[in-house]
mmCIF file of C-alpha atoms in Angstrom:
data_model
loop_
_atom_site.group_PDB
_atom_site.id
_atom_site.type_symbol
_atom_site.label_atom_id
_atom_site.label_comp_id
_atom_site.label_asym_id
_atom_site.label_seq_id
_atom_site.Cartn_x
_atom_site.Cartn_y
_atom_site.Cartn_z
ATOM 1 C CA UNK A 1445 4.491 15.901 -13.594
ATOM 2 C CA UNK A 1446 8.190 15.190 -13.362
ATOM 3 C CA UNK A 1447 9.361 13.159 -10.703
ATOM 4 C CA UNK A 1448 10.084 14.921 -7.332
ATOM 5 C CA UNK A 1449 10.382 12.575 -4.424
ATOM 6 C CA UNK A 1450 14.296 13.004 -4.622
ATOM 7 C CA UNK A 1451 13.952 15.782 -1.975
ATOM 8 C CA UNK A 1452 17.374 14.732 -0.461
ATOM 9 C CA UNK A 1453 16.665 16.429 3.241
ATOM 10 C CA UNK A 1454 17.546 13.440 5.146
ATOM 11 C CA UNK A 1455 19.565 11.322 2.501
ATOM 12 C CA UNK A 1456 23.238 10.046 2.811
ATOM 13 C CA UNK A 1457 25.308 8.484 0.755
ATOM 14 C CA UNK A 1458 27.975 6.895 2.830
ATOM 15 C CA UNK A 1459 29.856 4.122 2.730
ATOM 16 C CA UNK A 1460 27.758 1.915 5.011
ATOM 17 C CA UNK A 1461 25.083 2.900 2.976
ATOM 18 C CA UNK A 1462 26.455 1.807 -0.444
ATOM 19 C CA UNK A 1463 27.171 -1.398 1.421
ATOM 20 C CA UNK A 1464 23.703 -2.061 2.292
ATOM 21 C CA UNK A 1465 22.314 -1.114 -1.432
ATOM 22 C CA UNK A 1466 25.042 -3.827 -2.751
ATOM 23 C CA UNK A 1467 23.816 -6.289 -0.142
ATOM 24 C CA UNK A 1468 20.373 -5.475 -1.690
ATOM 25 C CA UNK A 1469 21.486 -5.690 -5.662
ATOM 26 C CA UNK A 1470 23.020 -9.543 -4.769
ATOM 27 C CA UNK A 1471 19.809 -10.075 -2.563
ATOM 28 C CA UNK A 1472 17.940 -8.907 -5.869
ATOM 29 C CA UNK A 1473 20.388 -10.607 -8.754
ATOM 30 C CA UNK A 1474 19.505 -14.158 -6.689
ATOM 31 C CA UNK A 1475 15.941 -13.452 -6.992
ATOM 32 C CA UNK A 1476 15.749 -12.628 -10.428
ATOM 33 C CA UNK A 1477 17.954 -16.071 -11.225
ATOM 34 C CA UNK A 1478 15.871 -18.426 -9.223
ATOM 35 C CA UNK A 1479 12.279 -19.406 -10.200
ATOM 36 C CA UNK A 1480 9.155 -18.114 -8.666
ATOM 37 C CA UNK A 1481 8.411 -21.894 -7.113
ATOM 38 C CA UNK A 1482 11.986 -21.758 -5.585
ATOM 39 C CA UNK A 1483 11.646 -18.241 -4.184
ATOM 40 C CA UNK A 1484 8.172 -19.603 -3.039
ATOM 41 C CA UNK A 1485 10.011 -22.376 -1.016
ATOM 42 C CA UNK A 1486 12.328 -19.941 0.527
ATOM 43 C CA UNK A 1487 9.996 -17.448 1.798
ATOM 44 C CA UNK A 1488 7.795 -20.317 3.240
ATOM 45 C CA UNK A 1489 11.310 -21.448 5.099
ATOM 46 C CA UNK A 1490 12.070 -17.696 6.229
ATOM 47 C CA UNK A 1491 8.138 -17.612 7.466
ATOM 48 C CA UNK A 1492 8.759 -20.142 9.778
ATOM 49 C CA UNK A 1493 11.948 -19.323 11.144
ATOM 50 C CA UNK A 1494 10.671 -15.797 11.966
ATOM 51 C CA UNK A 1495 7.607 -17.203 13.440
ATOM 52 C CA UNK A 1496 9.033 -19.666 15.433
ATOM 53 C CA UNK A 1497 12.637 -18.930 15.914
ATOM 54 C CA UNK A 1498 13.929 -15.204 15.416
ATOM 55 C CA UNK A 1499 11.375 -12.547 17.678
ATOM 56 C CA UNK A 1500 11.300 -10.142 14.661
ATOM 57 C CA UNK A 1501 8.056 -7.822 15.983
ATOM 58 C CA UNK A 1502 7.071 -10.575 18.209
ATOM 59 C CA UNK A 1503 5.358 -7.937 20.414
ATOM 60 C CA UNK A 1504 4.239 -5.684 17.473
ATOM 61 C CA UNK A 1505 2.368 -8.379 16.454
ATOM 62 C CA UNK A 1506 0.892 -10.220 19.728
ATOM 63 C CA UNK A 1507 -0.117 -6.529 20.484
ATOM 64 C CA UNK A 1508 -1.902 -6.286 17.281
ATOM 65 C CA UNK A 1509 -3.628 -9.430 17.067
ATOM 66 C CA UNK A 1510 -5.291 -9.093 20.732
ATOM 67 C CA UNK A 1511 -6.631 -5.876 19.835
ATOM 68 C CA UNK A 1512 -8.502 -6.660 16.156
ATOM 69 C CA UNK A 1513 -8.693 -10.599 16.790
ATOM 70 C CA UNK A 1514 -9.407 -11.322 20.628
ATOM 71 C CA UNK A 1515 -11.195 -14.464 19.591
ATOM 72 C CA UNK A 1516 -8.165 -16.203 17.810
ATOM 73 C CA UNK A 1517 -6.179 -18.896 19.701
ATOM 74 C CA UNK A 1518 -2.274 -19.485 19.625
ATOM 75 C CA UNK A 1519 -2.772 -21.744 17.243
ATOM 76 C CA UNK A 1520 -4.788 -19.258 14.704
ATOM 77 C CA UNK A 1521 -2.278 -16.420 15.934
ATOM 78 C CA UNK A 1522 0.592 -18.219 14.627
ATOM 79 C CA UNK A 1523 -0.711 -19.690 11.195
ATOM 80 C CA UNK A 1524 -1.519 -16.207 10.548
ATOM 81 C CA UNK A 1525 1.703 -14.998 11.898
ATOM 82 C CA UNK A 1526 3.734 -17.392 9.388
ATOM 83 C CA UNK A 1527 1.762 -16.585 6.634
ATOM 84 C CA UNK A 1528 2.070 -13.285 7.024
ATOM 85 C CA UNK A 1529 5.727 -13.309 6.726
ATOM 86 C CA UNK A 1530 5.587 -15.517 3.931
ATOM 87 C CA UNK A 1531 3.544 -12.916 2.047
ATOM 88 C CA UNK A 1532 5.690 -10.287 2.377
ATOM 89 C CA UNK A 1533 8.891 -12.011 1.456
ATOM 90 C CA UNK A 1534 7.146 -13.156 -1.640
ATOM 91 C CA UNK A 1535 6.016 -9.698 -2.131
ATOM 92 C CA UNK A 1536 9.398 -8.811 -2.610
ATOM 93 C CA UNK A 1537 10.166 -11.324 -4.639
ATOM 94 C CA UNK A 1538 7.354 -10.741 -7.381
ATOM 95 C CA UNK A 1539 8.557 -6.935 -7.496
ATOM 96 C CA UNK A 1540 12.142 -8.384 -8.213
ATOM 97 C CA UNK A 1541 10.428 -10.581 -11.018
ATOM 98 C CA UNK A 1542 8.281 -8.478 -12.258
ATOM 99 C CA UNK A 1543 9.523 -6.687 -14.842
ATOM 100 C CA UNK A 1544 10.854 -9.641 -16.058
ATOM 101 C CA UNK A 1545 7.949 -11.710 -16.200
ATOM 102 C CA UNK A 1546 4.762 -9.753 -17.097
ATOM 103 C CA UNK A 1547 4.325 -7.432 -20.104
ATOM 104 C CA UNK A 1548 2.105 -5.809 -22.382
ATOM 105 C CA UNK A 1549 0.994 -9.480 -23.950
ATOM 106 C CA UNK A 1550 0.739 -11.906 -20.824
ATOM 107 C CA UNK A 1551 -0.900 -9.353 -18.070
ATOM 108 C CA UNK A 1552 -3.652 -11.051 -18.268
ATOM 109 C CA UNK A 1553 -1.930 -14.933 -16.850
ATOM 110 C CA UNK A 1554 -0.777 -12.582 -13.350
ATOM 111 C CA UNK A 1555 -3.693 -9.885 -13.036
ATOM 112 C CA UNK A 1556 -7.471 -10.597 -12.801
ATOM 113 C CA UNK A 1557 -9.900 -7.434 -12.206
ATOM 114 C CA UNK A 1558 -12.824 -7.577 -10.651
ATOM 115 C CA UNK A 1559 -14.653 -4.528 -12.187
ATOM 116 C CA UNK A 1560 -12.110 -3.234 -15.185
ATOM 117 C CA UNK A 1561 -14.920 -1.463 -17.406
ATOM 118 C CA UNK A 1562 -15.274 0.705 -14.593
ATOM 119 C CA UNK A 1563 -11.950 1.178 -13.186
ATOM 120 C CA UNK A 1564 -10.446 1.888 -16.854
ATOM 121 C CA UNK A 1565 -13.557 4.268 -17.530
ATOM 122 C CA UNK A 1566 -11.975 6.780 -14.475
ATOM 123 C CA UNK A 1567 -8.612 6.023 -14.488
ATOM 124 C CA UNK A 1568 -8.584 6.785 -18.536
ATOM 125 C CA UNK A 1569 -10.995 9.668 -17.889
ATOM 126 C CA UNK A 1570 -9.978 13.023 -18.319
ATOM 127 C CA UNK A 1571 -11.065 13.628 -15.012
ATOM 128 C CA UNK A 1572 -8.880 13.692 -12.046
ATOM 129 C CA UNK A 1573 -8.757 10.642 -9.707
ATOM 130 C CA UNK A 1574 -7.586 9.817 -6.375
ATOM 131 C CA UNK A 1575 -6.719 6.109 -5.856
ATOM 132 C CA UNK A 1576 -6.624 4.202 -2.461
ATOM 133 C CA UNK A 1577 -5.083 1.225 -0.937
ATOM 134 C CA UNK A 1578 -3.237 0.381 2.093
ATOM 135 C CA UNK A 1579 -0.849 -1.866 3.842
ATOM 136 C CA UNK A 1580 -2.234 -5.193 1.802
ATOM 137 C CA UNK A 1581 -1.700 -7.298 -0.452
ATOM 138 C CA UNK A 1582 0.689 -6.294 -3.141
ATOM 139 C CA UNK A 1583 0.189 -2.642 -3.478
ATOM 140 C CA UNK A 1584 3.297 -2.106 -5.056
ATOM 141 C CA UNK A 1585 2.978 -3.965 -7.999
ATOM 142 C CA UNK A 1586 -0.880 -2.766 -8.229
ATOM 143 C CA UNK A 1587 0.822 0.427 -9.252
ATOM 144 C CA UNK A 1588 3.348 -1.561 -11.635
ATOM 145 C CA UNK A 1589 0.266 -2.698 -13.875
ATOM 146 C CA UNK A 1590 -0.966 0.313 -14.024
ATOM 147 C CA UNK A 1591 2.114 1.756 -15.178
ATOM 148 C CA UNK A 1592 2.679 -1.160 -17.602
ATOM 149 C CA UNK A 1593 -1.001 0.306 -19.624
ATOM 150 C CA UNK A 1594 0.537 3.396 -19.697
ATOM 151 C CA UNK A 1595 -1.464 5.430 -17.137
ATOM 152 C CA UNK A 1596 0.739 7.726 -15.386
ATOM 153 C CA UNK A 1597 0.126 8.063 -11.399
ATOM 154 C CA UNK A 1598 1.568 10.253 -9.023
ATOM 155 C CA UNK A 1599 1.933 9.063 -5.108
ATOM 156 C CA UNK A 1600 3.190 10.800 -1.956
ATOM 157 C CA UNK A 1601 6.351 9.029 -0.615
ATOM 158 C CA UNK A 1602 8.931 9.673 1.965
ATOM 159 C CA UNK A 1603 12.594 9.323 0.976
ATOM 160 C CA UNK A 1604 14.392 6.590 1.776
ATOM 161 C CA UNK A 1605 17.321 7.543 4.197
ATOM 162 C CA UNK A 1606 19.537 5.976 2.178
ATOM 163 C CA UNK A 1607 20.402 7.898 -1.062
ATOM 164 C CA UNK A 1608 21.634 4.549 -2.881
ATOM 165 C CA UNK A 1609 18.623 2.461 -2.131
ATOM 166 C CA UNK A 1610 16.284 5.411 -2.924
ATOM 167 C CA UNK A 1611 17.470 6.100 -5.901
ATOM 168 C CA UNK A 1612 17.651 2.701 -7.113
ATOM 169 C CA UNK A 1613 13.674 1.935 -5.562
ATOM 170 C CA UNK A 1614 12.518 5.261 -7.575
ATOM 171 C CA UNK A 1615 14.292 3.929 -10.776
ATOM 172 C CA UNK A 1616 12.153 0.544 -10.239
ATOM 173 C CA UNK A 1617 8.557 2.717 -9.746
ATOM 174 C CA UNK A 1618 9.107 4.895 -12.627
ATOM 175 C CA UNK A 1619 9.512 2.406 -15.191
ATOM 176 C CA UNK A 1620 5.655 1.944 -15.384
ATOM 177 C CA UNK A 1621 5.125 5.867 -15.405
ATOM 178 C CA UNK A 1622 4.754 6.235 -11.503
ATOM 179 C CA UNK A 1623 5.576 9.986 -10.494
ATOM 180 C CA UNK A 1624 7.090 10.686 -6.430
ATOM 181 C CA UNK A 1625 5.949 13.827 -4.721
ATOM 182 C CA UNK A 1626 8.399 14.136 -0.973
ATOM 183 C CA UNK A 1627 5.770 13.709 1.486
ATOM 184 C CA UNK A 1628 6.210 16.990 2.981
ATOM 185 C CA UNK A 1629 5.417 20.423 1.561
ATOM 186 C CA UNK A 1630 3.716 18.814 -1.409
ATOM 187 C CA UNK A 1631 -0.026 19.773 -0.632
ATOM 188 C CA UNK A 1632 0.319 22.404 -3.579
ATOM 189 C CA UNK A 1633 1.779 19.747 -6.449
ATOM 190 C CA UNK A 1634 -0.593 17.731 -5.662
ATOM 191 C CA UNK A 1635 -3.633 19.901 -5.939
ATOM 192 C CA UNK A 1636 -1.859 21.170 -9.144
ATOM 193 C CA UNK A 1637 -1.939 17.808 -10.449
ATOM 194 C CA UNK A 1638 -5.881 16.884 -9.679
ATOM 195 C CA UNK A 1639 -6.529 20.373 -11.335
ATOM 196 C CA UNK A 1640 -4.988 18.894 -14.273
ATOM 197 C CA UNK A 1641 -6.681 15.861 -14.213
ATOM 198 C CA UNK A 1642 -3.993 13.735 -13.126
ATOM 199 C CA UNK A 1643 -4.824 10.654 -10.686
ATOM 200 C CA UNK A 1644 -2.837 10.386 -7.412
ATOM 201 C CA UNK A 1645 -2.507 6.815 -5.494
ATOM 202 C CA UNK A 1646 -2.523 7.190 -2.102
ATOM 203 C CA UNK A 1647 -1.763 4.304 0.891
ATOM 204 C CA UNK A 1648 -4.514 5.176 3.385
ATOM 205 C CA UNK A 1649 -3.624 3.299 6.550
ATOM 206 C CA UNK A 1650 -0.505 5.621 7.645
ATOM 207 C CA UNK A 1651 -0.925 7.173 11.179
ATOM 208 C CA UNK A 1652 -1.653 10.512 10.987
ATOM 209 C CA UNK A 1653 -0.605 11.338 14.619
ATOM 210 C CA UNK A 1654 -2.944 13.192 16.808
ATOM 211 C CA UNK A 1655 -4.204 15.672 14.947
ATOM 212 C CA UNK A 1656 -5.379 13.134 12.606
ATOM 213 C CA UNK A 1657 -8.648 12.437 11.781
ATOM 214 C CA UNK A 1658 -9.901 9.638 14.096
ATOM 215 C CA UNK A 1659 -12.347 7.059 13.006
ATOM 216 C CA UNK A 1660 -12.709 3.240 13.680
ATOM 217 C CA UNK A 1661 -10.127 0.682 11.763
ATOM 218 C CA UNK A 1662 -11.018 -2.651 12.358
ATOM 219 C CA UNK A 1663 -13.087 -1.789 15.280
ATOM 220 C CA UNK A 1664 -10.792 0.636 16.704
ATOM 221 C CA UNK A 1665 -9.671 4.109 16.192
ATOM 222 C CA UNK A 1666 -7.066 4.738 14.167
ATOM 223 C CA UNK A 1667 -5.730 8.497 12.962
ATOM 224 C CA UNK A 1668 -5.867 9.179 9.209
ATOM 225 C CA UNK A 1669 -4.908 11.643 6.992
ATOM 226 C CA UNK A 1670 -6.972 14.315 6.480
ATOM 227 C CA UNK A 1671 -5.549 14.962 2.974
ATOM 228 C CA UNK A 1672 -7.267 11.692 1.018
ATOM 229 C CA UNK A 1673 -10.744 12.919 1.809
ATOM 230 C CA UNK A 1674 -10.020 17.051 1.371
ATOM 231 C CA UNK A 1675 -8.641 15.887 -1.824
ATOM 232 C CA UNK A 1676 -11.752 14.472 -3.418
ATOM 233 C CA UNK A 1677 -14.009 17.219 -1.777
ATOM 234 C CA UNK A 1678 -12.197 20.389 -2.631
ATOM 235 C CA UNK A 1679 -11.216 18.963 -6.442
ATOM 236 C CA UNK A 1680 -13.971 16.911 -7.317
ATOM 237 C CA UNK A 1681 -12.344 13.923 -8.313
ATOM 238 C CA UNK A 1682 -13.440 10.268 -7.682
ATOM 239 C CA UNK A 1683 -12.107 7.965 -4.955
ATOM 240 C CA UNK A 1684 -11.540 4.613 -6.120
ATOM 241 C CA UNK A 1685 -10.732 2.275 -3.324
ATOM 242 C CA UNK A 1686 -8.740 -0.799 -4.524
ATOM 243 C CA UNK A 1687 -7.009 -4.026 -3.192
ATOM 244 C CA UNK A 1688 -4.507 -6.336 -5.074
ATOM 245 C CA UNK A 1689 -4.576 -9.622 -3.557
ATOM 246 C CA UNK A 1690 -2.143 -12.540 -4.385
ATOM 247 C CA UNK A 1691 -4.304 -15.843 -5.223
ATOM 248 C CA UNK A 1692 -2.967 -19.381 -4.566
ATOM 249 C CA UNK A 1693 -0.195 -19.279 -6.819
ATOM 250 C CA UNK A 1694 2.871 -16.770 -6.767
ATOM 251 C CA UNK A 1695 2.488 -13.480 -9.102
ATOM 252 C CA UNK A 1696 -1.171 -14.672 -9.356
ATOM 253 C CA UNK A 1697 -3.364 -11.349 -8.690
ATOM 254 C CA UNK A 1698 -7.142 -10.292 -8.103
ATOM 255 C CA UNK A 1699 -7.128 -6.409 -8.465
ATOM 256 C CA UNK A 1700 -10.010 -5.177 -6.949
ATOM 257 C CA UNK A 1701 -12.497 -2.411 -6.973
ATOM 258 C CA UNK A 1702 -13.319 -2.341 -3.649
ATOM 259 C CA UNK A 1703 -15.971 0.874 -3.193
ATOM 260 C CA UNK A 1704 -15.734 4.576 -5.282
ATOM 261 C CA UNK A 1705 -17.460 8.118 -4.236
ATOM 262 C CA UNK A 1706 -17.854 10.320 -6.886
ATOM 263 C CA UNK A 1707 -18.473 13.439 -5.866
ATOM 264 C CA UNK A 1708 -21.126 13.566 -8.619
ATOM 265 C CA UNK A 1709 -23.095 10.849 -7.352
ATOM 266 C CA UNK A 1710 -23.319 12.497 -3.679
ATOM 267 C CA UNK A 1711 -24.566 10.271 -0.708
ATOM 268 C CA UNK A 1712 -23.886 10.599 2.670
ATOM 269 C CA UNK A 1713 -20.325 9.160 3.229
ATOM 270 C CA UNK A 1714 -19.421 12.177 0.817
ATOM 271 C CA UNK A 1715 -20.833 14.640 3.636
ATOM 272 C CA UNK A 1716 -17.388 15.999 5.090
ATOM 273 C CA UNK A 1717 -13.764 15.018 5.564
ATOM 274 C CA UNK A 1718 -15.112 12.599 8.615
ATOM 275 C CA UNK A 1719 -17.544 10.704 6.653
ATOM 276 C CA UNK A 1720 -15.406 10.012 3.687
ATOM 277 C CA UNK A 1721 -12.495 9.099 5.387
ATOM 278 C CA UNK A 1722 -14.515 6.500 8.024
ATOM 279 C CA UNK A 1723 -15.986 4.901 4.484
ATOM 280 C CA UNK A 1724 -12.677 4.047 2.619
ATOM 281 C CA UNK A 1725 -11.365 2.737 5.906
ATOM 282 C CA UNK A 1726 -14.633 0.534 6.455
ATOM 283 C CA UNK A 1727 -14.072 -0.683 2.030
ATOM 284 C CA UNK A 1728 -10.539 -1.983 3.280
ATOM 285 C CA UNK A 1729 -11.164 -3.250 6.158
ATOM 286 C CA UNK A 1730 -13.611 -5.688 4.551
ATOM 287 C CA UNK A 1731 -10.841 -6.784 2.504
ATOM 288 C CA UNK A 1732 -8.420 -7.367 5.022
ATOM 289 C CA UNK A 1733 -10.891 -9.334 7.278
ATOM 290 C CA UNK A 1734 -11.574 -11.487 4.104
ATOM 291 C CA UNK A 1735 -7.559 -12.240 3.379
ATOM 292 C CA UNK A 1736 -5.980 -11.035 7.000
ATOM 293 C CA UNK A 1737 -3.034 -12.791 6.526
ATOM 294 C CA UNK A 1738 -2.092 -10.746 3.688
ATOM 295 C CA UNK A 1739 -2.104 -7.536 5.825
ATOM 296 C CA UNK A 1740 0.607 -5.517 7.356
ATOM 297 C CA UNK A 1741 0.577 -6.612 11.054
ATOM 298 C CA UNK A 1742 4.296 -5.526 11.464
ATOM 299 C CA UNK A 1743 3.308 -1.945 11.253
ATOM 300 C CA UNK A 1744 1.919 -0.243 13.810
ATOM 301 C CA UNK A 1745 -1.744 1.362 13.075
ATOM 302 C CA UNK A 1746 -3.497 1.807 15.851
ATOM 303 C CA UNK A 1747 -1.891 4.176 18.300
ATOM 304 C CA UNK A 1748 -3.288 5.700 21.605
ATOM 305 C CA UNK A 1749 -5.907 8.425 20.779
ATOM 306 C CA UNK A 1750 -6.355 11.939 22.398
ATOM 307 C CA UNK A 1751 -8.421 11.615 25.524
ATOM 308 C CA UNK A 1752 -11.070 13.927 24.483
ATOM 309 C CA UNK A 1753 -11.559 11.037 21.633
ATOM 310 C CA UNK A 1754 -11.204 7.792 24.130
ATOM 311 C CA UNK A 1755 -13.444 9.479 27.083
ATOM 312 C CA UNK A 1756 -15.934 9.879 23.488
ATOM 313 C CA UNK A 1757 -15.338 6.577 22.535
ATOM 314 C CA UNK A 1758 -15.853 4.606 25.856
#
């Protein structure tokens, strides 16, 4: 399926905006020229300013924290906080490196999975799969390997605004193989593509808004799209949950299998849109809660629900 998440709606290309996408290319060109250990030192330096010194999502962040982690003290608040920031700085940094430094014949020194007879098995299948990840870890570059073994994938993205930067991200995600669908109006390409047995990655902690459907996220109630779960049930394909998780070293991976539900092999969490969509939230959220530092606190997931659902709730 040919690349389509160059639906230009909301795109500009003005001069401000070429601006900011040259500010990003030097931003990128320094990467690329320093070493991983020196980008590591940076981002550690960045962490701690923005923890300590610039507000960035201070509130975002205190907010978030009090709600999933009442028990944590200042002290465990802001290790977490710093580390946080470090991850996704180096995030960006091993997608800038990337392509540079892993290939066909070295995967294997940056990636580690935890189950890949059984991952390969459905992703190489001729059957259609659906796979799911969220706001953790390095996600992006989960997508890169992927790519890398040739196994084209297909995700649901929202342009960027900026028609420079968007253009230039899409390049970077299609060198693996990675298909865009816009995210809106693309419910038909994308059961078009299961029918032909292609496999769609999907980020599953996005808010949904309140028509969602509602079901606990880290011990709260978070809206989800309905979409992941009416994917699997109406086309049969498999949900693979998965997690790529940085390990002590920069570039260093674990990808992991984290749950599947094949609708062949029913059971219970397979019973309806509700069911499936509370048990891939439940396989992440025992990731996170292993690596939480390593998660997207800057974003925000848990919104206020409808009344109908908090009156249910309490």
């Amino acid at each position: 399926m040919a690349q389509d998440a160059s639906d230009k709606t909301n795109q500009t290309y003005r001069p401000s905006d070429w601006l900011a996408y040259l500010v990003l290319r030097f931003a990128i060109c320094w990467i690329q020229s320093a070493s991983l250990e020196r980008c590591d030192r940076v981002c550690r330096l960045l962490a701690t300013l923005l923890t300590d010194w610039i507000p960035v999502r201070s509130t975002l962040l205190a907010e978030n924290f009090e709600l999933i982690y009442p028990e944590w003290d200042a002290r465990q608040r802001r290790r977490v906080k710093r580390a946080m920031w470090h991850h996704l700085l180096l995030m960006c940094c091993e997608i800038a490196q990337a392509p540079r430094k892993v290939h066909r014949e070295n995967w294997h020194e940056h990636f580690r999975f935890s189950d890949r007879r059984q991952l390969l098995k459905i992703i190489l299948g001729e059957r259609p799969a659906v796979l799911v990840s969220g706001h953790f870890g390095n996600f992006e570059l989960a997508g890169f390997i992927t790519g890398l073994f040739g196994i084209a994938s297909t995700t649901v993205a929202r342009p960027l605004d900026n028609g420079f930067i968007h253009d230039f991200v899409m390049s970077f995600r299609s060198m693996g193989g990675q298909h865009f669908l816009a995210k809106e109006g693309s419910s038909e390409q994308v059961q078009e593509l299961l029918r032909n047995g292609g496999k769609l990655a999907l980020l599953a902690d996005q808010h949904a808004g309140r028509k969602g459907c509602w079901v606990e996220f880290m011990g709260h109630l978070a809206s989800c799209h309905k979409g992941l779960a009416l994917f699997t049930l109406s086309s049969g394909a498999p949900m693979m949950v998965c997690s790529n998780v940085r390990k002590d070293k920069p570039l260093k991976f674990d990808l992991n299998l984290l749950g599947i539900a094949d609708p062949l092999q029913p059971g219970e969490h397979l019973a309806n849109v509700t069911t499936l969509t509370r048990w891939y939230n439940e396989c992440l959220e025992g990731a996170i809660r292993d690596t939480p530092e390593q998660y997207w606190w800057v974003h925000r997931r848990w919104r206020e629900p409808p009344p109908s659902l908090s009156k249910r709730a309490a």
